[in-house]
PDB file of C-alpha atoms in Angstrom:
ATOM      1  CA  UNK A   1      35.959 -19.858  16.010  1.00 62.00           C
ATOM      2  CA  UNK A   2      34.552 -21.148  19.269  1.00 75.00           C
ATOM      3  CA  UNK A   3      30.853 -21.875  19.790  1.00 69.00           C
ATOM      4  CA  UNK A   4      30.164 -18.692  21.759  1.00 66.00           C
ATOM      5  CA  UNK A   5      31.679 -16.478  19.024  1.00 58.00           C
ATOM      6  CA  UNK A   6      29.789 -18.384  16.314  1.00 53.00           C
ATOM      7  CA  UNK A   7      26.524 -18.021  18.232  1.00 48.00           C
ATOM      8  CA  UNK A   8      27.140 -14.284  18.729  1.00 49.00           C
ATOM      9  CA  UNK A   9      27.838 -13.837  15.032  1.00 47.00           C
ATOM     10  CA  UNK A  10      24.657 -15.723  14.149  1.00 49.00           C
ATOM     11  CA  UNK A  11      22.614 -13.476  16.461  1.00 46.00           C
ATOM     12  CA  UNK A  12      24.113 -10.338  14.914  1.00 43.00           C
ATOM     13  CA  UNK A  13      23.312 -11.605  11.412  1.00 47.00           C
ATOM     14  CA  UNK A  14      19.731 -12.417  12.422  1.00 46.00           C
ATOM     15  CA  UNK A  15      19.227  -8.921  13.873  1.00 42.00           C
ATOM     16  CA  UNK A  16      20.641  -7.327  10.706  1.00 41.00           C
ATOM     17  CA  UNK A  17      18.424  -9.526   8.519  1.00 45.00           C
ATOM     18  CA  UNK A  18      15.330  -8.674  10.575  1.00 44.00           C
ATOM     19  CA  UNK A  19      16.138  -4.964  10.310  1.00 42.00           C
ATOM     20  CA  UNK A  20      16.597  -5.268   6.551  1.00 45.00           C
ATOM     21  CA  UNK A  21      13.238  -7.022   6.150  1.00 48.00           C
ATOM     22  CA  UNK A  22      11.576  -4.294   8.233  1.00 44.00           C
ATOM     23  CA  UNK A  23      13.085  -1.528   6.079  1.00 51.00           C
ATOM     24  CA  UNK A  24      12.131  -3.324   2.855  1.00 85.00           C
ATOM     25  CA  UNK A  25       8.594  -3.949   4.151  1.00 89.00           C
ATOM     26  CA  UNK A  26       8.189  -0.251   4.994  1.00 91.00           C
ATOM     27  CA  UNK A  27       9.409   0.755   1.522  1.00 92.00           C
ATOM     28  CA  UNK A  28       6.995  -1.705  -0.134  1.00 94.00           C
ATOM     29  CA  UNK A  29       4.139  -0.295   1.952  1.00 96.00           C
ATOM     30  CA  UNK A  30       5.077   3.286   1.042  1.00 95.00           C
ATOM     31  CA  UNK A  31       5.203   2.469  -2.685  1.00 95.00           C
ATOM     32  CA  UNK A  32       1.871   0.601  -2.576  1.00 97.00           C
ATOM     33  CA  UNK A  33       0.159   3.531  -0.819  1.00 96.00           C
ATOM     34  CA  UNK A  34       1.506   5.930  -3.464  1.00 96.00           C
ATOM     35  CA  UNK A  35       0.270   3.636  -6.247  1.00 97.00           C
ATOM     36  CA  UNK A  36      -3.176   3.409  -4.658  1.00 96.00           C
ATOM     37  CA  UNK A  37      -3.414   7.189  -4.391  1.00 96.00           C
ATOM     38  CA  UNK A  38      -2.585   7.471  -8.095  1.00 96.00           C
ATOM     39  CA  UNK A  39      -5.180   4.791  -8.958  1.00 96.00           C
ATOM     40  CA  UNK A  40      -7.854   6.597  -6.941  1.00 95.00           C
ATOM     41  CA  UNK A  41      -7.128   9.941  -8.583  1.00 95.00           C
ATOM     42  CA  UNK A  42      -7.146   8.371 -12.056  1.00 95.00           C
ATOM     43  CA  UNK A  43     -10.446   6.530 -11.549  1.00 93.00           C
ATOM     44  CA  UNK A  44     -12.199   9.494  -9.937  1.00 94.00           C
ATOM     45  CA  UNK A  45     -10.962  11.902 -12.631  1.00 94.00           C
ATOM     46  CA  UNK A  46     -12.268   9.546 -15.324  1.00 93.00           C
ATOM     47  CA  UNK A  47     -15.763   9.362 -13.827  1.00 92.00           C
ATOM     48  CA  UNK A  48     -18.223  11.396 -15.899  1.00 91.00           C
ATOM     49  CA  UNK A  49     -20.394  12.454 -12.975  1.00 92.00           C
ATOM     50  CA  UNK A  50     -17.741  13.321 -10.382  1.00 95.00           C
ATOM     51  CA  UNK A  51     -17.371  17.084 -10.056  1.00 95.00           C
ATOM     52  CA  UNK A  52     -14.716  17.233  -7.312  1.00 95.00           C
ATOM     53  CA  UNK A  53     -12.640  14.606  -5.536  1.00 95.00           C
ATOM     54  CA  UNK A  54      -9.661  14.104  -3.290  1.00 93.00           C
ATOM     55  CA  UNK A  55      -7.564  11.511  -1.529  1.00 91.00           C
ATOM     56  CA  UNK A  56      -7.118  13.267   1.803  1.00 86.00           C
ATOM     57  CA  UNK A  57      -8.130  11.553   5.018  1.00 79.00           C
ATOM     58  CA  UNK A  58     -11.757  12.082   5.985  1.00 77.00           C
ATOM     59  CA  UNK A  59     -13.238   8.986   7.634  1.00 74.00           C
ATOM     60  CA  UNK A  60     -10.064   6.908   7.929  1.00 81.00           C
ATOM     61  CA  UNK A  61      -6.311   7.058   7.490  1.00 87.00           C
ATOM     62  CA  UNK A  62      -4.265   5.282   4.864  1.00 92.00           C
ATOM     63  CA  UNK A  63      -2.768   1.975   5.888  1.00 94.00           C
ATOM     64  CA  UNK A  64      -0.760  -0.817   4.328  1.00 96.00           C
ATOM     65  CA  UNK A  65       0.398  -4.208   5.481  1.00 96.00           C
ATOM     66  CA  UNK A  66       2.678  -6.766   3.898  1.00 96.00           C
ATOM     67  CA  UNK A  67       0.675  -9.978   3.605  1.00 95.00           C
ATOM     68  CA  UNK A  68       3.212 -12.032   1.663  1.00 94.00           C
ATOM     69  CA  UNK A  69       6.669 -12.217   0.175  1.00 91.00           C
ATOM     70  CA  UNK A  70       7.760 -14.163  -2.883  1.00 90.00           C
ATOM     71  CA  UNK A  71      10.199 -14.037  -5.758  1.00 88.00           C
ATOM     72  CA  UNK A  72       7.806 -11.582  -7.459  1.00 87.00           C
ATOM     73  CA  UNK A  73       8.046  -9.155  -4.551  1.00 91.00           C
ATOM     74  CA  UNK A  74       5.981  -8.093  -1.569  1.00 93.00           C
ATOM     75  CA  UNK A  75       2.210  -8.526  -1.587  1.00 96.00           C
ATOM     76  CA  UNK A  76       0.758  -5.474   0.128  1.00 97.00           C
ATOM     77  CA  UNK A  77      -2.843  -4.860   1.182  1.00 98.00           C
ATOM     78  CA  UNK A  78      -3.688  -1.148   1.102  1.00 97.00           C
ATOM     79  CA  UNK A  79      -6.553   0.915   2.456  1.00 95.00           C
ATOM     80  CA  UNK A  80      -6.677   4.552   1.363  1.00 95.00           C
ATOM     81  CA  UNK A  81      -9.252   7.292   2.065  1.00 95.00           C
ATOM     82  CA  UNK A  82     -10.937   9.255  -0.697  1.00 94.00           C
ATOM     83  CA  UNK A  83     -13.934  11.515  -1.193  1.00 94.00           C
ATOM     84  CA  UNK A  84     -15.923  12.788  -4.135  1.00 94.00           C
ATOM     85  CA  UNK A  85     -18.887  14.957  -5.018  1.00 94.00           C
ATOM     86  CA  UNK A  86     -21.377  14.749  -7.841  1.00 94.00           C
ATOM     87  CA  UNK A  87     -24.232  17.103  -8.685  1.00 92.00           C
ATOM     88  CA  UNK A  88     -26.456  14.915  -6.479  1.00 91.00           C
ATOM     89  CA  UNK A  89     -24.316  13.604  -3.622  1.00 90.00           C
ATOM     90  CA  UNK A  90     -21.113  13.606  -1.640  1.00 91.00           C
ATOM     91  CA  UNK A  91     -19.294  10.534  -0.335  1.00 90.00           C
ATOM     92  CA  UNK A  92     -16.387   9.798   1.995  1.00 91.00           C
ATOM     93  CA  UNK A  93     -14.969   6.315   1.620  1.00 90.00           C
ATOM     94  CA  UNK A  94     -11.901   4.143   1.874  1.00 92.00           C
ATOM     95  CA  UNK A  95     -10.509   1.834  -0.797  1.00 93.00           C
ATOM     96  CA  UNK A  96      -9.264  -1.727  -0.302  1.00 95.00           C
ATOM     97  CA  UNK A  97      -6.674  -2.971  -2.805  1.00 97.00           C
ATOM     98  CA  UNK A  98      -3.787  -5.384  -3.188  1.00 98.00           C
ATOM     99  CA  UNK A  99      -0.469  -4.683  -4.910  1.00 97.00           C
ATOM    100  CA  UNK A 100       2.630  -6.699  -5.667  1.00 96.00           C
ATOM    101  CA  UNK A 101       5.666  -4.480  -5.132  1.00 95.00           C
ATOM    102  CA  UNK A 102       8.813  -5.630  -6.902  1.00 91.00           C
ATOM    103  CA  UNK A 103      12.271  -4.155  -6.929  1.00 85.00           C
ATOM    104  CA  UNK A 104      11.457  -1.908  -9.905  1.00 88.00           C
ATOM    105  CA  UNK A 105       7.687  -2.210 -10.238  1.00 92.00           C
ATOM    106  CA  UNK A 106       4.365  -1.846  -8.463  1.00 96.00           C
ATOM    107  CA  UNK A 107       1.536  -3.930  -9.912  1.00 96.00           C
ATOM    108  CA  UNK A 108      -2.145  -3.581  -9.004  1.00 97.00           C
ATOM    109  CA  UNK A 109      -3.545  -7.062  -8.325  1.00 96.00           C
ATOM    110  CA  UNK A 110      -7.116  -6.218  -7.472  1.00 95.00           C
ATOM    111  CA  UNK A 111      -9.579  -4.494  -5.232  1.00 93.00           C
ATOM    112  CA  UNK A 112     -12.866  -2.727  -5.282  1.00 88.00           C
ATOM    113  CA  UNK A 113     -13.813  -0.110  -7.810  1.00 88.00           C
ATOM    114  CA  UNK A 114     -14.111   3.431  -6.529  1.00 88.00           C
ATOM    115  CA  UNK A 115     -16.452   6.313  -7.138  1.00 81.00           C
ATOM    116  CA  UNK A 116     -20.077   6.382  -8.136  1.00 84.00           C
ATOM    117  CA  UNK A 117     -21.842   4.487 -10.858  1.00 80.00           C
ATOM    118  CA  UNK A 118     -22.970   7.257 -13.208  1.00 79.00           C
TER     119      UNK A 118
END
Protein backbone atom coordinates (compact mmCIF):
# COMPACT_ATOMS: atom_id res chain seq x y z
CA UNK A 1 0.00 0.00 0.00
CA UNK A 2 1.47 3.35 -0.94
CA UNK A 3 1.69 6.27 1.49
CA UNK A 4 -1.29 8.14 0.03
CA UNK A 5 -3.58 5.09 0.36
CA UNK A 6 -2.34 4.43 3.90
CA UNK A 7 -2.94 8.06 4.87
CA UNK A 8 -6.45 7.96 3.36
CA UNK A 9 -7.25 4.78 5.26
CA UNK A 10 -6.00 6.34 8.50
CA UNK A 11 -8.21 9.40 7.95
CA UNK A 12 -11.26 7.21 7.31
CA UNK A 13 -10.58 5.22 10.48
CA UNK A 14 -10.20 8.42 12.52
CA UNK A 15 -13.52 9.78 11.21
CA UNK A 16 -15.27 6.49 12.02
CA UNK A 17 -13.73 6.44 15.51
CA UNK A 18 -14.77 10.04 16.16
CA UNK A 19 -18.32 9.26 15.03
CA UNK A 20 -18.43 6.21 17.30
CA UNK A 21 -17.27 8.23 20.31
CA UNK A 22 -19.93 10.86 19.55
CA UNK A 23 -22.68 8.23 19.38
CA UNK A 24 -21.48 6.55 22.58
CA UNK A 25 -21.23 9.92 24.36
CA UNK A 26 -24.81 10.77 23.35
CA UNK A 27 -26.06 7.40 24.62
CA UNK A 28 -24.22 7.87 27.94
CA UNK A 29 -25.77 11.33 28.29
CA UNK A 30 -29.25 9.99 27.53
CA UNK A 31 -28.91 7.19 30.11
CA UNK A 32 -27.56 9.58 32.78
CA UNK A 33 -30.47 12.00 32.24
CA UNK A 34 -32.96 9.12 32.59
CA UNK A 35 -31.25 7.96 35.79
CA UNK A 36 -31.34 11.48 37.23
CA UNK A 37 -35.05 11.80 36.47
CA UNK A 38 -35.67 8.53 38.32
CA UNK A 39 -33.55 9.71 41.28
CA UNK A 40 -35.46 12.99 41.47
CA UNK A 41 -38.84 11.26 41.40
CA UNK A 42 -37.75 8.76 44.06
CA UNK A 43 -36.38 11.41 46.43
CA UNK A 44 -39.34 13.75 46.01
CA UNK A 45 -41.86 10.91 46.47
CA UNK A 46 -40.09 9.87 49.68
CA UNK A 47 -40.24 13.36 51.20
CA UNK A 48 -42.87 13.51 53.95
CA UNK A 49 -43.87 17.12 53.32
CA UNK A 50 -43.99 17.18 49.51
CA UNK A 51 -47.58 17.12 48.28
CA UNK A 52 -46.97 17.30 44.52
CA UNK A 53 -43.86 17.20 42.36
CA UNK A 54 -42.63 16.80 38.82
CA UNK A 55 -39.55 16.68 36.65
CA UNK A 56 -40.78 18.78 33.75
CA UNK A 57 -38.85 21.84 32.64
CA UNK A 58 -39.79 25.02 34.47
CA UNK A 59 -36.77 27.27 35.03
CA UNK A 60 -34.21 25.33 32.98
CA UNK A 61 -33.85 22.44 30.57
CA UNK A 62 -32.13 19.15 31.22
CA UNK A 63 -28.54 18.90 30.12
CA UNK A 64 -25.69 16.42 30.29
CA UNK A 65 -22.05 16.51 29.36
CA UNK A 66 -19.40 13.82 29.30
CA UNK A 67 -16.59 15.02 31.56
CA UNK A 68 -14.44 11.89 31.46
CA UNK A 69 -13.92 8.44 30.03
CA UNK A 70 -12.24 5.48 31.70
CA UNK A 71 -12.36 1.72 31.87
CA UNK A 72 -15.35 2.09 34.23
CA UNK A 73 -17.32 4.02 31.63
CA UNK A 74 -18.29 7.59 30.88
CA UNK A 75 -18.44 10.17 33.67
CA UNK A 76 -21.43 12.38 32.95
CA UNK A 77 -22.44 15.60 34.69
CA UNK A 78 -26.22 16.08 34.61
CA UNK A 79 -28.50 19.01 35.34
CA UNK A 80 -32.23 18.26 35.45
CA UNK A 81 -35.21 20.50 36.27
CA UNK A 82 -37.74 19.62 38.94
CA UNK A 83 -40.47 21.29 40.97
CA UNK A 84 -42.40 20.49 44.11
CA UNK A 85 -45.08 21.85 46.39
CA UNK A 86 -45.61 21.50 50.11
CA UNK A 87 -48.46 22.82 52.25
CA UNK A 88 -46.37 25.97 52.78
CA UNK A 89 -44.40 26.60 49.59
CA UNK A 90 -43.66 25.85 45.97
CA UNK A 91 -40.21 25.59 44.40
CA UNK A 92 -38.76 25.31 40.91
CA UNK A 93 -35.17 24.10 40.84
CA UNK A 94 -32.55 22.21 38.91
CA UNK A 95 -30.42 19.34 40.17
CA UNK A 96 -26.67 18.88 39.65
CA UNK A 97 -25.38 15.30 39.73
CA UNK A 98 -22.63 13.07 38.41
CA UNK A 99 -23.03 9.54 37.06
CA UNK A 100 -20.69 6.88 35.76
CA UNK A 101 -22.33 5.17 32.80
CA UNK A 102 -20.96 1.74 31.97
CA UNK A 103 -21.88 -0.67 29.23
CA UNK A 104 -24.59 -2.30 31.37
CA UNK A 105 -24.90 0.04 34.34
CA UNK A 106 -25.54 3.61 35.45
CA UNK A 107 -24.10 4.51 38.85
CA UNK A 108 -24.89 7.69 40.79
CA UNK A 109 -21.60 9.18 42.02
CA UNK A 110 -22.86 12.24 43.83
CA UNK A 111 -24.64 15.54 43.73
CA UNK A 112 -26.87 17.73 45.76
CA UNK A 113 -29.90 16.51 47.62
CA UNK A 114 -33.25 17.61 46.28
CA UNK A 115 -36.51 18.74 47.79
CA UNK A 116 -37.25 20.49 51.03
CA UNK A 117 -36.00 19.74 54.49
CA UNK A 118 -39.19 18.77 56.33
